[in-house]
PDB file of C-alpha atoms in Angstrom:
ATOM      1  CA  MET P 163     -22.985 -14.814 -31.078  1.00  0.00           C
ATOM      2  CA  LYS P 164     -23.879 -11.497 -29.408  1.00  0.00           C
ATOM      3  CA  LYS P 165     -23.195 -13.053 -26.008  1.00  0.00           C
ATOM      4  CA  ASN P 166     -19.677 -14.083 -27.099  1.00  0.00           C
ATOM      5  CA  ILE P 167     -18.915 -10.575 -28.353  1.00  0.00           C
ATOM      6  CA  PHE P 168     -20.186  -9.069 -25.075  1.00  0.00           C
ATOM      7  CA  VAL P 169     -18.027 -11.447 -22.992  1.00  0.00           C
ATOM      8  CA  LEU P 170     -15.018 -10.646 -25.185  1.00  0.00           C
ATOM      9  CA  LEU P 171     -15.534  -6.874 -24.817  1.00  0.00           C
ATOM     10  CA  VAL P 172     -15.966  -7.093 -21.040  1.00  0.00           C
ATOM     11  CA  SER P 173     -12.827  -9.242 -20.764  1.00  0.00           C
ATOM     12  CA  ILE P 174     -10.797  -6.747 -22.798  1.00  0.00           C
ATOM     13  CA  ILE P 175     -11.979  -3.846 -20.645  1.00  0.00           C
ATOM     14  CA  VAL P 176     -11.261  -5.638 -17.360  1.00  0.00           C
ATOM     15  CA  PHE P 177      -7.790  -6.792 -18.359  1.00  0.00           C
ATOM     16  CA  SER P 178      -6.798  -3.489 -19.965  1.00  0.00           C
ATOM     17  CA  CYS P 179      -7.750  -1.578 -16.786  1.00  0.00           C
ATOM     18  CA  SER P 180      -5.763  -3.770 -14.424  1.00  0.00           C
ATOM     19  CA  GLN P 181      -2.304  -2.539 -13.527  1.00  0.00           C
ATOM     20  CA  LYS P 182       0.804  -4.480 -14.382  1.00  0.00           C
ATOM     21  CA  PRO P 183       2.679  -5.411 -11.190  1.00  0.00           C
ATOM     22  CA  LYS P 184       5.940  -3.799 -12.300  1.00  0.00           C
ATOM     23  CA  THR P 185       4.244  -0.415 -12.849  1.00  0.00           C
ATOM     24  CA  LEU P 186       3.009  -0.371  -9.237  1.00  0.00           C
ATOM     25  CA  ILE P 187       6.530  -0.261  -7.789  1.00  0.00           C
ATOM     26  CA  ALA P 188       7.162   3.357  -8.825  1.00  0.00           C
ATOM     27  CA  HIS P 189       4.256   4.556  -6.664  1.00  0.00           C
ATOM     28  CA  LEU P 190       5.188   2.877  -3.365  1.00  0.00           C
ATOM     29  CA  ASP P 191       7.894   5.249  -2.094  1.00  0.00           C
ATOM     30  CA  GLY P 192       6.729   7.956   0.245  1.00  0.00           C
ATOM     31  CA  TYR P 193       4.388   8.786   3.091  1.00  0.00           C
ATOM     32  CA  TRP P 194       1.024   7.007   3.284  1.00  0.00           C
ATOM     33  CA  GLU P 195      -1.931   7.689   5.568  1.00  0.00           C
ATOM     34  CA  ILE P 196      -4.471   4.941   6.196  1.00  0.00           C
ATOM     35  CA  GLU P 197      -7.924   5.875   4.946  1.00  0.00           C
ATOM     36  CA  SER P 198      -9.929   2.709   5.629  1.00  0.00           C
ATOM     37  CA  VAL P 199      -9.773  -1.024   6.269  1.00  0.00           C
ATOM     38  CA  SER P 200     -12.301  -3.465   4.856  1.00  0.00           C
ATOM     39  CA  LEU P 201     -12.121  -6.586   6.995  1.00  0.00           C
ATOM     40  CA  SER P 202     -12.657 -10.065   5.577  1.00  0.00           C
ATOM     41  CA  ASN P 203     -15.809 -10.435   7.712  1.00  0.00           C
ATOM     42  CA  GLY P 204     -17.439  -7.524   5.835  1.00  0.00           C
ATOM     43  CA  ALA P 205     -16.863  -4.863   8.490  1.00  0.00           C
ATOM     44  CA  LYS P 206     -15.276  -1.563   7.453  1.00  0.00           C
ATOM     45  CA  LYS P 207     -13.356   0.925   9.567  1.00  0.00           C
ATOM     46  CA  ASP P 208     -12.744   4.472   8.363  1.00  0.00           C
ATOM     47  CA  TYR P 209      -9.828   6.528   9.664  1.00  0.00           C
ATOM     48  CA  ASN P 210     -10.636  10.236   9.699  1.00  0.00           C
ATOM     49  CA  VAL P 211      -7.647  11.312  11.799  1.00  0.00           C
ATOM     50  CA  ASN P 212      -4.291   9.548  12.041  1.00  0.00           C
ATOM     51  CA  GLN P 213      -1.541  10.230  14.523  1.00  0.00           C
ATOM     52  CA  THR P 214       0.943   8.189  12.496  1.00  0.00           C
ATOM     53  CA  VAL P 215       1.707   7.673   8.826  1.00  0.00           C
ATOM     54  CA  ASP P 216       3.637   4.901   7.107  1.00  0.00           C
ATOM     55  CA  TYR P 217       6.859   5.781   5.338  1.00  0.00           C
ATOM     56  CA  ILE P 218       7.844   3.307   2.621  1.00  0.00           C
ATOM     57  CA  SER P 219      11.276   3.374   0.994  1.00  0.00           C
ATOM     58  CA  ILE P 220      12.244   1.002  -1.835  1.00  0.00           C
ATOM     59  CA  GLY P 221      15.758   0.740  -3.265  1.00  0.00           C
ATOM     60  CA  ASP P 222      16.885  -0.286  -6.760  1.00  0.00           C
ATOM     61  CA  ASN P 223      17.236  -3.896  -5.629  1.00  0.00           C
ATOM     62  CA  LEU P 224      13.481  -4.116  -4.747  1.00  0.00           C
ATOM     63  CA  LYS P 225      14.361  -4.138  -1.053  1.00  0.00           C
ATOM     64  CA  GLY P 226      13.536  -1.459   1.452  1.00  0.00           C
ATOM     65  CA  PHE P 227      11.680  -0.715   4.663  1.00  0.00           C
ATOM     66  CA  ARG P 228       8.464   0.635   6.162  1.00  0.00           C
ATOM     67  CA  LYS P 229       8.400   2.838   9.277  1.00  0.00           C
ATOM     68  CA  LYS P 230       5.707   4.446  11.389  1.00  0.00           C
ATOM     69  CA  MET P 231       6.191   8.210  11.467  1.00  0.00           C
ATOM     70  CA  ASN P 232       4.580  10.884  13.648  1.00  0.00           C
ATOM     71  CA  PRO P 233       4.132  14.078  11.611  1.00  0.00           C
ATOM     72  CA  ARG P 234       4.747  17.374  13.378  1.00  0.00           C
ATOM     73  CA  PHE P 235       3.212  20.747  12.562  1.00  0.00           C
ATOM     74  CA  ASP P 236       6.592  22.126  11.443  1.00  0.00           C
ATOM     75  CA  GLY P 237       6.693  19.634   8.547  1.00  0.00           C
ATOM     76  CA  LYS P 238       9.196  17.286  10.223  1.00  0.00           C
ATOM     77  CA  TYR P 239       8.621  13.782  11.555  1.00  0.00           C
ATOM     78  CA  GLU P 240       9.349  11.886  14.749  1.00  0.00           C
ATOM     79  CA  THR P 241       9.934   8.156  14.691  1.00  0.00           C
ATOM     80  CA  SER P 242      11.368   5.306  16.659  1.00  0.00           C
ATOM     81  CA  LYS P 243      14.292   3.271  15.393  1.00  0.00           C
ATOM     82  CA  ASP P 244      11.934   0.355  14.669  1.00  0.00           C
ATOM     83  CA  SER P 245      11.286  -0.501  11.043  1.00  0.00           C
ATOM     84  CA  GLU P 246      10.004  -3.399   8.998  1.00  0.00           C
ATOM     85  CA  ILE P 247      12.374  -4.713   6.366  1.00  0.00           C
ATOM     86  CA  LEU P 248      10.586  -5.459   3.126  1.00  0.00           C
ATOM     87  CA  GLU P 249      11.284  -7.126  -0.173  1.00  0.00           C
ATOM     88  CA  LEU P 250       9.185  -6.807  -3.320  1.00  0.00           C
ATOM     89  CA  LYS P 251       8.540  -9.804  -5.537  1.00  0.00           C
ATOM     90  CA  ILE P 252       6.443 -10.142  -8.662  1.00  0.00           C
ATOM     91  CA  GLU P 253       4.704 -13.507  -8.480  1.00  0.00           C
ATOM     92  CA  ASN P 254       1.756 -14.816 -10.523  1.00  0.00           C
ATOM     93  CA  ASP P 255       1.043 -11.358 -12.013  1.00  0.00           C
ATOM     94  CA  SER P 256       0.925  -9.788  -8.528  1.00  0.00           C
ATOM     95  CA  LEU P 257       3.236  -7.474  -6.633  1.00  0.00           C
ATOM     96  CA  ASN P 258       3.876  -8.985  -3.210  1.00  0.00           C
ATOM     97  CA  LEU P 259       5.521  -7.296  -0.251  1.00  0.00           C
ATOM     98  CA  TYR P 260       7.397  -9.609   2.097  1.00  0.00           C
ATOM     99  CA  TYR P 261       7.991  -8.064   5.520  1.00  0.00           C
ATOM    100  CA  SER P 262      10.258  -9.185   8.302  1.00  0.00           C
ATOM    101  CA  THR P 263      11.022  -7.954  11.774  1.00  0.00           C
ATOM    102  CA  GLU P 264      12.879  -9.486  14.636  1.00  0.00           C
ATOM    103  CA  PHE P 265       9.573 -11.001  15.806  1.00  0.00           C
ATOM    104  CA  SER P 266       7.561 -11.900  12.698  1.00  0.00           C
ATOM    105  CA  LYS P 267       7.362 -12.396   8.913  1.00  0.00           C
ATOM    106  CA  TRP P 268       4.336 -11.775   6.702  1.00  0.00           C
ATOM    107  CA  LYS P 269       3.199 -11.061   3.160  1.00  0.00           C
ATOM    108  CA  GLU P 270       0.893  -8.458   1.634  1.00  0.00           C
ATOM    109  CA  THR P 271      -0.225  -8.017  -1.981  1.00  0.00           C
ATOM    110  CA  VAL P 272      -0.565  -4.650  -3.709  1.00  0.00           C
ATOM    111  CA  LEU P 273      -3.956  -4.471  -5.417  1.00  0.00           C
ATOM    112  CA  MET P 274      -3.612  -0.912  -6.721  1.00  0.00           C
ATOM    113  CA  ALA P 275      -1.092   1.899  -6.534  1.00  0.00           C
ATOM    114  CA  ASN P 276      -0.951   5.328  -8.121  1.00  0.00           C
ATOM    115  CA  LYS P 277       0.348   8.759  -7.122  1.00  0.00           C
ATOM    116  CA  SER P 278      -2.493   9.361  -4.645  1.00  0.00           C
ATOM    117  CA  GLN P 279      -3.762   5.955  -3.441  1.00  0.00           C
ATOM    118  CA  LEU P 280      -2.439   2.569  -2.385  1.00  0.00           C
ATOM    119  CA  LYS P 281      -4.552  -0.534  -1.789  1.00  0.00           C
ATOM    120  CA  ILE P 282      -3.078  -3.624  -0.132  1.00  0.00           C
ATOM    121  CA  ILE P 283      -4.555  -6.963   0.942  1.00  0.00           C
ATOM    122  CA  ASN P 284      -3.001  -9.022   3.719  1.00  0.00           C
ATOM    123  CA  GLN P 285      -3.006 -12.768   4.394  1.00  0.00           C
ATOM    124  CA  ASN P 286      -6.267 -12.453   6.388  1.00  0.00           C
ATOM    125  CA  ASN P 287      -7.952 -10.922   3.305  1.00  0.00           C
ATOM    126  CA  ASP P 288      -8.257  -7.537   5.020  1.00  0.00           C
ATOM    127  CA  VAL P 289      -7.980  -4.712   2.472  1.00  0.00           C
ATOM    128  CA  TYR P 290      -6.152  -1.514   3.483  1.00  0.00           C
ATOM    129  CA  LEU P 291      -6.745   1.682   1.529  1.00  0.00           C
ATOM    130  CA  TYR P 292      -4.127   4.426   1.946  1.00  0.00           C
ATOM    131  CA  LYS P 293      -3.984   7.952   0.628  1.00  0.00           C
ATOM    132  CA  ARG P 294      -0.818   9.922  -0.007  1.00  0.00           C
ATOM    133  CA  PHE P 295      -0.005  11.921   3.112  1.00  0.00           C
ATOM    134  CA  ILE P 296       0.121  15.691   2.695  1.00  0.00           C
ATOM    135  CA  PRO P 297       1.674  17.417   5.711  1.00  0.00           C
ATOM    136  CA  ILE P 298       0.008  20.365   7.387  1.00  0.00           C
ATOM    137  CA  ILE P 299       2.659  22.969   8.143  1.00  0.00           C
ATOM    138  CA  VAL P 300       1.869  25.643  10.705  1.00  0.00           C
ATOM    139  CA  GLU P 301       4.290  28.546  10.784  1.00  0.00           C
TER     140      GLU P 301
END
């Protein structure tokens, strides 16, 4: 009996702490800096300094794009005209990002998103942890 109550309590805690896929969407827009990658083989790579950041923009229709941006010290950004078109879909209680470029198509799943962090897993089971980018402005 005690074991059943313990399992029930743990289940309630786990499911109440998980984010609903629809609530994650509001946090995706903006500039994201990669913090680390945990590869499926167990290796982990930390990124202490980044020359580029990802800019994600999502429209009302759950479609948008992601671009690589080079932050400058004056608070502005440089970028190429290249971007990845993306579409958001909620499937099986997960928020999936479907990307397409002229050369490739792929899918990623958002594991966690809030105002300061974003965690995504790709089809190779590599987990990317991003932090919200805060520009350094030198006057």
